[in-house]
Coordinates of C-alpha atoms in Angstrom, one line a residue:
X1 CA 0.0 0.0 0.0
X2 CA 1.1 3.2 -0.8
X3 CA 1.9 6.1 1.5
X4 CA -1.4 8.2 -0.3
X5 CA -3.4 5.1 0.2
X6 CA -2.5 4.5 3.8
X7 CA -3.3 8.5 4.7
X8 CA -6.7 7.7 2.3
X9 CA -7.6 4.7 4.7
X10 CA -6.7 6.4 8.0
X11 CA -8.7 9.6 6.4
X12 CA -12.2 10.3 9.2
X13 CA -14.1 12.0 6.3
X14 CA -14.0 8.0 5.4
X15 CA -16.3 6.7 8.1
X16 CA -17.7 9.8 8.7
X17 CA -20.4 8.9 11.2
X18 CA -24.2 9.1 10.4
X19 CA -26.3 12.6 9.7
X20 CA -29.5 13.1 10.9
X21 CA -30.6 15.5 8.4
X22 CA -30.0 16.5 5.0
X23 CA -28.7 20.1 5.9
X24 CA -26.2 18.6 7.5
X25 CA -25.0 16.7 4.9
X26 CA -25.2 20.1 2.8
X27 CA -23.1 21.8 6.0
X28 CA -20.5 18.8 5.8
X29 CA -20.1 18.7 2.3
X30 CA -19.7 22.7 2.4
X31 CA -16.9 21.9 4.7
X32 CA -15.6 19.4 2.4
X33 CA -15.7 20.9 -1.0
X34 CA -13.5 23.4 -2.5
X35 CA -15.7 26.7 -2.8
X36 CA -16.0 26.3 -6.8
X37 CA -17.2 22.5 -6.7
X38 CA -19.6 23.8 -3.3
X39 CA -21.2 26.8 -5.2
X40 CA -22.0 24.7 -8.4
X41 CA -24.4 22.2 -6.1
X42 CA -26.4 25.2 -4.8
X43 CA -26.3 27.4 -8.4
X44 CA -29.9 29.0 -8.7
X45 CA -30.5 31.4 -12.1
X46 CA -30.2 35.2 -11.2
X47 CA -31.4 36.5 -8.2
X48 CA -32.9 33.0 -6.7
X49 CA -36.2 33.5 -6.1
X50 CA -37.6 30.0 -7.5
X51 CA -34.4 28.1 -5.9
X52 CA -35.7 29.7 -2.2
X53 CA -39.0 29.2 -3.2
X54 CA -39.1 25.9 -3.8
X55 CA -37.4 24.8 -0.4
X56 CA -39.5 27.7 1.8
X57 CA -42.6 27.0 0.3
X58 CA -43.1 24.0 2.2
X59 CA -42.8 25.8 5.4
X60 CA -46.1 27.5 4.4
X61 CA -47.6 23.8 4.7
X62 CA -48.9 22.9 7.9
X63 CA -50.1 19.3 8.7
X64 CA -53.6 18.2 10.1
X65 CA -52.7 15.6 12.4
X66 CA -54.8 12.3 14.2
X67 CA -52.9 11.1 17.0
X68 CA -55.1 8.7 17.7
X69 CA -56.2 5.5 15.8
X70 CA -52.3 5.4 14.1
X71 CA -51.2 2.0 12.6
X72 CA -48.3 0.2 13.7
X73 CA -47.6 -0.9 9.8
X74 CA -47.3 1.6 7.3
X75 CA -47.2 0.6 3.6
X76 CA -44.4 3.0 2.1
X77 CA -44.9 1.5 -1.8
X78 CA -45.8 2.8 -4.9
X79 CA -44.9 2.4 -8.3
X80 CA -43.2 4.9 -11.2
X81 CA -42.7 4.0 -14.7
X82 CA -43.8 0.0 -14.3
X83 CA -40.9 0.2 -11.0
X84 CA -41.6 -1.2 -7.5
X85 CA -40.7 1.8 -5.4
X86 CA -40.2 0.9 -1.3
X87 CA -40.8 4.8 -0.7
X88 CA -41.9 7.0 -2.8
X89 CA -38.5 8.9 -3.4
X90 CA -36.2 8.7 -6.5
X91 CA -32.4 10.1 -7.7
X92 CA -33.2 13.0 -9.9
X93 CA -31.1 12.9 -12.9
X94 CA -28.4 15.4 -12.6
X95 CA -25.1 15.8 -14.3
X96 CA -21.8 15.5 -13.6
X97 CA -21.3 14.9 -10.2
X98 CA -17.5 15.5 -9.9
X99 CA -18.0 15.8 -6.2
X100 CA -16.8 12.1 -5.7
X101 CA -14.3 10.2 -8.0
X102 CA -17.1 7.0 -8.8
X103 CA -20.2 9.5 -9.4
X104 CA -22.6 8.5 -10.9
X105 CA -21.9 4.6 -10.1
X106 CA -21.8 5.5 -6.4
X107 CA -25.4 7.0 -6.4
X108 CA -26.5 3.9 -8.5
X109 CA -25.3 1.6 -5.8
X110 CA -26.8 3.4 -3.0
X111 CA -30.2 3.9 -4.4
X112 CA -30.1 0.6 -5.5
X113 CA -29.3 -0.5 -2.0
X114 CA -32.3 1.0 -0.6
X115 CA -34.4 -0.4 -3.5
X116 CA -35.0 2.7 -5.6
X117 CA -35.1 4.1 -9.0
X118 CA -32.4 6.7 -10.8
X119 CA -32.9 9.3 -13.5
X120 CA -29.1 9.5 -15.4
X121 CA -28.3 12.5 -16.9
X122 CA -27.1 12.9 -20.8
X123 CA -24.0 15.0 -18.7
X124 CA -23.2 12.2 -16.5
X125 CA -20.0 11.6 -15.9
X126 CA -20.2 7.5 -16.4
X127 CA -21.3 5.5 -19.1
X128 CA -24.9 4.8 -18.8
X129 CA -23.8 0.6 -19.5
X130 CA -21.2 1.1 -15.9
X131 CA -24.7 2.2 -14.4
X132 CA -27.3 -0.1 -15.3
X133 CA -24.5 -2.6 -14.5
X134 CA -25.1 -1.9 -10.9
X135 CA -28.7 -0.8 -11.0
X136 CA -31.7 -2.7 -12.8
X137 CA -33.9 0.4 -12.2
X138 CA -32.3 3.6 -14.5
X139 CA -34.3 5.5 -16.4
X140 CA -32.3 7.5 -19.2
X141 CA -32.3 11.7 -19.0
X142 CA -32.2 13.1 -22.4
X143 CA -32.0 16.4 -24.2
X144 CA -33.5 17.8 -27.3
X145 CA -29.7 18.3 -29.0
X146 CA -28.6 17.7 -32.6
X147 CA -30.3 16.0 -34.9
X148 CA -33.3 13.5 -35.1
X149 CA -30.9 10.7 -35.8
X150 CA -28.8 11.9 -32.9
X151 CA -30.8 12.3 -30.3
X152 CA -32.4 8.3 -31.3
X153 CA -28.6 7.3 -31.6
X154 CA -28.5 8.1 -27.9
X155 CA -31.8 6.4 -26.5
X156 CA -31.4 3.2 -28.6
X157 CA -28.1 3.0 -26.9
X158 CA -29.8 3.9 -22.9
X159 CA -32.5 1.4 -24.0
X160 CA -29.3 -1.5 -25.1
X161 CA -28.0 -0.6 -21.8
X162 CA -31.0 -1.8 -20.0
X163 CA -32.8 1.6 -19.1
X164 CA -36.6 1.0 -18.3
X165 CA -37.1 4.2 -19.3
X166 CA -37.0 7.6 -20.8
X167 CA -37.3 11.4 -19.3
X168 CA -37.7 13.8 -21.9
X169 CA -36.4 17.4 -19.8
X170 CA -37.8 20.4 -21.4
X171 CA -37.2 22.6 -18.3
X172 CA -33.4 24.7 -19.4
X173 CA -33.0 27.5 -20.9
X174 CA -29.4 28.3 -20.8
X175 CA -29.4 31.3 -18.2
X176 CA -26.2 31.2 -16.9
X177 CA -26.6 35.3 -15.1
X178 CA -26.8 35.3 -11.2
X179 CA -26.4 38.1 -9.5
X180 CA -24.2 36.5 -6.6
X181 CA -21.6 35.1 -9.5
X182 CA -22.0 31.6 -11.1
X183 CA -18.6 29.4 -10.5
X184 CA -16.0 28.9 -13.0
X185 CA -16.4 25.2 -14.6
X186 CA -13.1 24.7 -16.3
X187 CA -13.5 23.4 -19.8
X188 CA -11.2 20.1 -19.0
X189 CA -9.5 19.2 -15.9
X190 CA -5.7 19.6 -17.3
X191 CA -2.5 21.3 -15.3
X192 CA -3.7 24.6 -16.0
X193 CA -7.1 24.0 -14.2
X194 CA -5.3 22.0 -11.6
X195 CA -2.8 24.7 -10.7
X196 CA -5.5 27.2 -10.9
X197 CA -7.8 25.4 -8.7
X198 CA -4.6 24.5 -6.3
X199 CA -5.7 27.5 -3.5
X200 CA -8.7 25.8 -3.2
X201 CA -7.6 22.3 -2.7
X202 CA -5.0 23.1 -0.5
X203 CA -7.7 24.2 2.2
X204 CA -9.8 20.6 1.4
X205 CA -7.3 17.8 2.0
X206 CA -9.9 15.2 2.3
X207 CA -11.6 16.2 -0.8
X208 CA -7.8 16.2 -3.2
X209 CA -7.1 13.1 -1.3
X210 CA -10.0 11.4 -2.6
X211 CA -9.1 11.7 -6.1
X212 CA -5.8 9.5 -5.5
X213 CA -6.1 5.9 -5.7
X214 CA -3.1 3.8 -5.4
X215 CA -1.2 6.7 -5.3
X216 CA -2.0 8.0 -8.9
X217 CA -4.1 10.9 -9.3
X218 CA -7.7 10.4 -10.6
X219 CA -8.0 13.2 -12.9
X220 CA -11.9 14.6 -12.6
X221 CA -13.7 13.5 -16.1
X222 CA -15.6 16.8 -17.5
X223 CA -16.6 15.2 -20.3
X224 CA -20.2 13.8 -21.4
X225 CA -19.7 10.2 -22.3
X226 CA -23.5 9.4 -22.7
X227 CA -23.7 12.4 -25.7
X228 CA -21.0 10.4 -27.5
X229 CA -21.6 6.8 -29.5
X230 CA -21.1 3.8 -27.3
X231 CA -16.9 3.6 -27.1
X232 CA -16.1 6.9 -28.3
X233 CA -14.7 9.6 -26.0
X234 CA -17.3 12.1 -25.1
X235 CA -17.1 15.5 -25.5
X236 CA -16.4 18.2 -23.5
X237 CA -19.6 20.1 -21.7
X238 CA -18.5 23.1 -23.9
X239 CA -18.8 21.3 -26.9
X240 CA -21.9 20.1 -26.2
X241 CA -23.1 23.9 -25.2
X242 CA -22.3 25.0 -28.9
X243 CA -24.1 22.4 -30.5
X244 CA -27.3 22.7 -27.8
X245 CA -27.1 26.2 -28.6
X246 CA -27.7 25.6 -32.0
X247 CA -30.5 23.0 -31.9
X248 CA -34.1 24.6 -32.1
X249 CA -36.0 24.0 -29.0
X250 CA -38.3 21.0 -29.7
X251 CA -41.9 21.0 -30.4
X252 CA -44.7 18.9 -29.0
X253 CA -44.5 17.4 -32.4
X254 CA -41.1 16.8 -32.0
X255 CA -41.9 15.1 -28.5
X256 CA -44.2 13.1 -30.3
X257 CA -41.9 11.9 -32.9
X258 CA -39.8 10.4 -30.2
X259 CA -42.5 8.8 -28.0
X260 CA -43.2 6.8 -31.0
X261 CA -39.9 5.4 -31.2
X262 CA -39.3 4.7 -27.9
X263 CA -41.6 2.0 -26.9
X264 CA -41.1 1.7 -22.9
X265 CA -41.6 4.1 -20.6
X266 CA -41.6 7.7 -21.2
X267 CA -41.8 11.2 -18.7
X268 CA -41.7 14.7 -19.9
X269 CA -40.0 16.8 -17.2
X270 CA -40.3 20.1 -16.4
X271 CA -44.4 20.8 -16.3
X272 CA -46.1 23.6 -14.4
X273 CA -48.8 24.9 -16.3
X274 CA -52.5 22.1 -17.0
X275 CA -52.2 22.7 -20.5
X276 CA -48.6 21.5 -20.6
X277 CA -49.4 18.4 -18.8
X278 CA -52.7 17.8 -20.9
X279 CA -50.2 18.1 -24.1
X280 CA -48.0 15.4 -22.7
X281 CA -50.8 12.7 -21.6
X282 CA -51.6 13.2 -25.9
X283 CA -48.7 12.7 -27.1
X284 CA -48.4 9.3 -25.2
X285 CA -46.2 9.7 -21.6
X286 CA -46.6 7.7 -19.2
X287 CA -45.1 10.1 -16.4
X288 CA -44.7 14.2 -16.1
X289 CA -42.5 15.9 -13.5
X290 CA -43.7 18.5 -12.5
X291 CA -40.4 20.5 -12.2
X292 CA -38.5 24.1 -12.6
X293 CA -34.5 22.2 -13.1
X294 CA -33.9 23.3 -9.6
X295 CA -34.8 27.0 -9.9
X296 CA -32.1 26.8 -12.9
X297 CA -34.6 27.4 -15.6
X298 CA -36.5 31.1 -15.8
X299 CA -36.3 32.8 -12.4
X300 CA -39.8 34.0 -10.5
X301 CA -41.4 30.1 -11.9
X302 CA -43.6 29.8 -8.7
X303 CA -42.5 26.5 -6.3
X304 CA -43.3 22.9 -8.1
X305 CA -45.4 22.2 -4.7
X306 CA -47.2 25.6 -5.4
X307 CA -48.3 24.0 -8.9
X308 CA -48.4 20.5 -8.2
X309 CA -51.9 20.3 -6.9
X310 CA -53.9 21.7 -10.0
X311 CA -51.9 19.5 -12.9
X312 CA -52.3 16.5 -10.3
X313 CA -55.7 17.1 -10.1
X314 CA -56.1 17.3 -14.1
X315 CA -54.4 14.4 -15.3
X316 CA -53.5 11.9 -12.2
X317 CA -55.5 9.6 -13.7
X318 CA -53.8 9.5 -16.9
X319 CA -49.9 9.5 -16.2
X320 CA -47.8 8.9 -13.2
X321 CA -47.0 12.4 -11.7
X322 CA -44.1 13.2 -9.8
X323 CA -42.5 16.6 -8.5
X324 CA -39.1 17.7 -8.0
X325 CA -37.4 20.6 -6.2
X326 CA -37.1 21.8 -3.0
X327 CA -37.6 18.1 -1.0
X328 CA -35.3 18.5 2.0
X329 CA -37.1 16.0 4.5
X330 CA -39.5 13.2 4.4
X331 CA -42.1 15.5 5.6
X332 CA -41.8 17.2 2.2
X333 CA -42.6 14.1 0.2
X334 CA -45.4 13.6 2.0
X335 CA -46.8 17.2 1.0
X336 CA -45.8 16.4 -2.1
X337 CA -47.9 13.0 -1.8
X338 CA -50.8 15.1 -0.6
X339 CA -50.9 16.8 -3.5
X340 CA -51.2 14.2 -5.9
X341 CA -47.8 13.3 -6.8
X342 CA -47.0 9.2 -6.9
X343 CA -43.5 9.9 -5.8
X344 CA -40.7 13.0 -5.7
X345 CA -37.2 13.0 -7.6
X346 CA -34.5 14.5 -5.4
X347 CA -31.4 16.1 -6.7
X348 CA -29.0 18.8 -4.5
X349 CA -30.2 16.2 -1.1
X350 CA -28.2 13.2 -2.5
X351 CA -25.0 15.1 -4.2
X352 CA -25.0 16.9 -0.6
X353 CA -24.8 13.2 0.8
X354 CA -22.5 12.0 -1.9
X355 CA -19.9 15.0 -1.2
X356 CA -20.2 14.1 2.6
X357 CA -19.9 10.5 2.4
X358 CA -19.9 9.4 -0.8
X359 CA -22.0 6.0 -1.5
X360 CA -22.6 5.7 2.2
X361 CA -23.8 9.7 2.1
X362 CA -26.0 9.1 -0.6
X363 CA -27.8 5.9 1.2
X364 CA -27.8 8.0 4.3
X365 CA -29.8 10.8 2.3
X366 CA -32.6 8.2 1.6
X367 CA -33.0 6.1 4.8
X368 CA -33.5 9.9 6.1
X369 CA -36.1 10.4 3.4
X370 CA -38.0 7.1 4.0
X371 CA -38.0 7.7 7.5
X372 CA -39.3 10.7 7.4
X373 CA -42.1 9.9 5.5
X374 CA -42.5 6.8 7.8
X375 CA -42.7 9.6 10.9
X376 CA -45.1 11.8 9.1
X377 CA -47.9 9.2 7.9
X378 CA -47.8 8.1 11.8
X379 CA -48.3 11.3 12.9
X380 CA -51.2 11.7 10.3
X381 CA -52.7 8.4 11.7
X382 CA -52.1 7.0 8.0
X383 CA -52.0 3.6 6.8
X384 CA -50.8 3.8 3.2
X385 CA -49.0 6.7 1.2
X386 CA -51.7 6.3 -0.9
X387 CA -54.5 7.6 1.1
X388 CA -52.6 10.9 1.2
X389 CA -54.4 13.9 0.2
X390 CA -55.1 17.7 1.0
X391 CA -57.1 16.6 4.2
X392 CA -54.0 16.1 5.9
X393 CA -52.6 19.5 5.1
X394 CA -53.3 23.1 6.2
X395 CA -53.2 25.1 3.2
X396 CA -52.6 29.0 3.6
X397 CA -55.0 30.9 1.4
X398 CA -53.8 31.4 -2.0
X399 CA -50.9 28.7 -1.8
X400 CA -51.8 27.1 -5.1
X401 CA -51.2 28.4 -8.6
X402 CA -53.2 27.6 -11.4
X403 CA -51.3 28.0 -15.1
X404 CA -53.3 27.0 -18.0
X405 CA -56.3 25.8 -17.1
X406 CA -59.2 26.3 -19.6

């Protein structure tokens, strides 16, 4: 064993101990993370309003509680996109997450661990085959960029790899402006970006340490590997950004198009007006997400939880509906539950685990998550998350937001 290996092994941050919430797992992997790598996990466009929005909005929620008559069993199960969920809580897709050396791979393991489904993004750092190698339930993120002939290139090749499905995300449009100062990415990790970088990583041992294995530096893969054809290098997420750039937004007849070739499962992501949602259950999904990217989209978009009610309450009965953003706590989903969703996608929660504890972090993330949700249907005097529903919420007056509705 090397003398970088033996320090590695030795290392706390290894074994750090378990968190009890999910801020702090976003407090330890502050600590953790150089300031650049940090700031890119809690990026929200311009001034932030829809990032704050979508976590303080469920403060606004209040919960309508029977204290007596609670079950001792509690059936936590639901299904998304023909999967067997044990709680109704999945990994958002979400792109590369340089914040620990094995990724994408590592969040794969944990959530299949705890049972659970994964979205991978098109910017994932791993191969989509190294993830469905360790993970039977992945459902492929993909992009309207390039050509027609492109974009099937790259879900024939998710669907070879064994992903049961297909999320279509709509919700981006490139605004990079925020007024607090968005963090330098480096094109490609080389010895310019390294030594550049270097004040930084001096202050987060643990963090530069991870990236040696064996004593060899890992060097941090920018690139997309899921744009690219199966065995060729992918490109860098700058050379992607030109040719996005210059691809025309899709249009619901676009969407179309590619619901017909994909035969399996299939969610548009990023809904929050009815009409949106109507247009979706037409052309064929099976699943919407109801979904701002994060509050990374187009700044003032109102909360998903805000919206979530109204599209649930239009086409629940046509397409599985899920919301993401904001979900900090199990308590969250289950607002989100009460609303009509059949399950929540998480995203900043489990790379906040995954910087604190990698794998372990990430697995930490969701037992938190389940029980929560476990906590609050007791509290409710539920038996099942489906029984769920605005009767065991307090609702402030004008909470909801209607978009679209005819």
């Amino acid at each position: 064993m090397s003398k970088i290996s033996e320090i590695m092994e030795k290392n706390p941050w290894r074994r750090n101990p378990w968190f009890e919430t999910v801020g702090e797992a976003q407090r330890r992997a502050k600590k953790r993370l150089p300031k650049t790598v940090y700031s890119s996990l809690i990026a929200g466009t311009q001034a932030g309003i829809t990032v704050n929005d979508n976590v303080d909005a469920y403060g606004e929620l209040g919960f309508a509680p029977h204290v007596i008559g609670t079950t001792p069993e509690r059936n936590l199960t639901t299904t998304v996109m023909g999967q067997e969920l044990p709680f109704p809580v999945m990994i958002s897709p979400t792109g590369v997450q340089a914040v620990n050396p094995d990724g994408e791979v590592a969040v794969a393991r944990a959530a299949a661990n705890r049972g659970t489904a994964m979205g991978l993004s098109s910017f994932a750092s791993k191969p989509v085959e190294e993830v469905t190698a360790v993970n039977d339930k992945i459902f492929f993120q993909i992009y309207w960029l390039g050509s027609k002939e492109d974009i099937l290139a790259r879900a024939q090749r998710a669907k070879e790899a064994g992903c049961k499905g297909l999320i279509v995300t709509t919700d981006w449009v490139f605004n990079v402006g925020r007024d607090w100062g968005s963090p330098e990415i480096p094109e490609q990790v080389d010895l310019n970006a390294i030594a550049k970088l270097a004040p930084e990583m001096i202050t987060k041992p643990s963090y530069a340490l991870s990236w040696f294995r064996d004593g060899k530096l890992i060097i941090p893969d920018l690139s997309a590997p899921n744009i690219a054809h199966k065995g060729q290098p992918g490109p860098t997420f700058f050379d992607v950004y030109g040719q996005w750039m210059n691809t025309p937004p899709p249009t619901w007849e676009d969407l179309k198009w590619l619901r017909e070739q994909w035969d399996g499962e299939f969610m548009v992501k990023g809904i929050t007006r009815i009409d949106d949602a109507k247009r979706a259950v037409e052309i064929g999904a099976t699943a919407i997400s109801v979904s701002n990217h994060g509050g990374n989209n187009l700044d003032g978009t109102p909360a998903t939880i805000r919206v979530l009610g109204p599209i649930a309450d239009a086409v629940g009965g046509d397409v599985d509906v899920l919301l993401d953003g904001g979900i900090r706590r199990g308590s969250d989903v289950v607002k989100a539950l009460a609303f009509g969703a059949k399950a929540v996608m998480i995203g900043r929660a489990y790379l906040w685990g995954l910087a604190a504890n990698g794998q372990t972090g990430v697995e930490n993330v969701l037992d938190l998550m389940r029980m929560g949700v476990d906590s609050a249907l007791m509290g409710l005097g539920k038996s099942d998350v489906a029984g769920l529903s605005r009767d065991d919420l307090i609702i402030p007056e004008g909470f909801e937001r209607v978009f679209g509705a005819e």
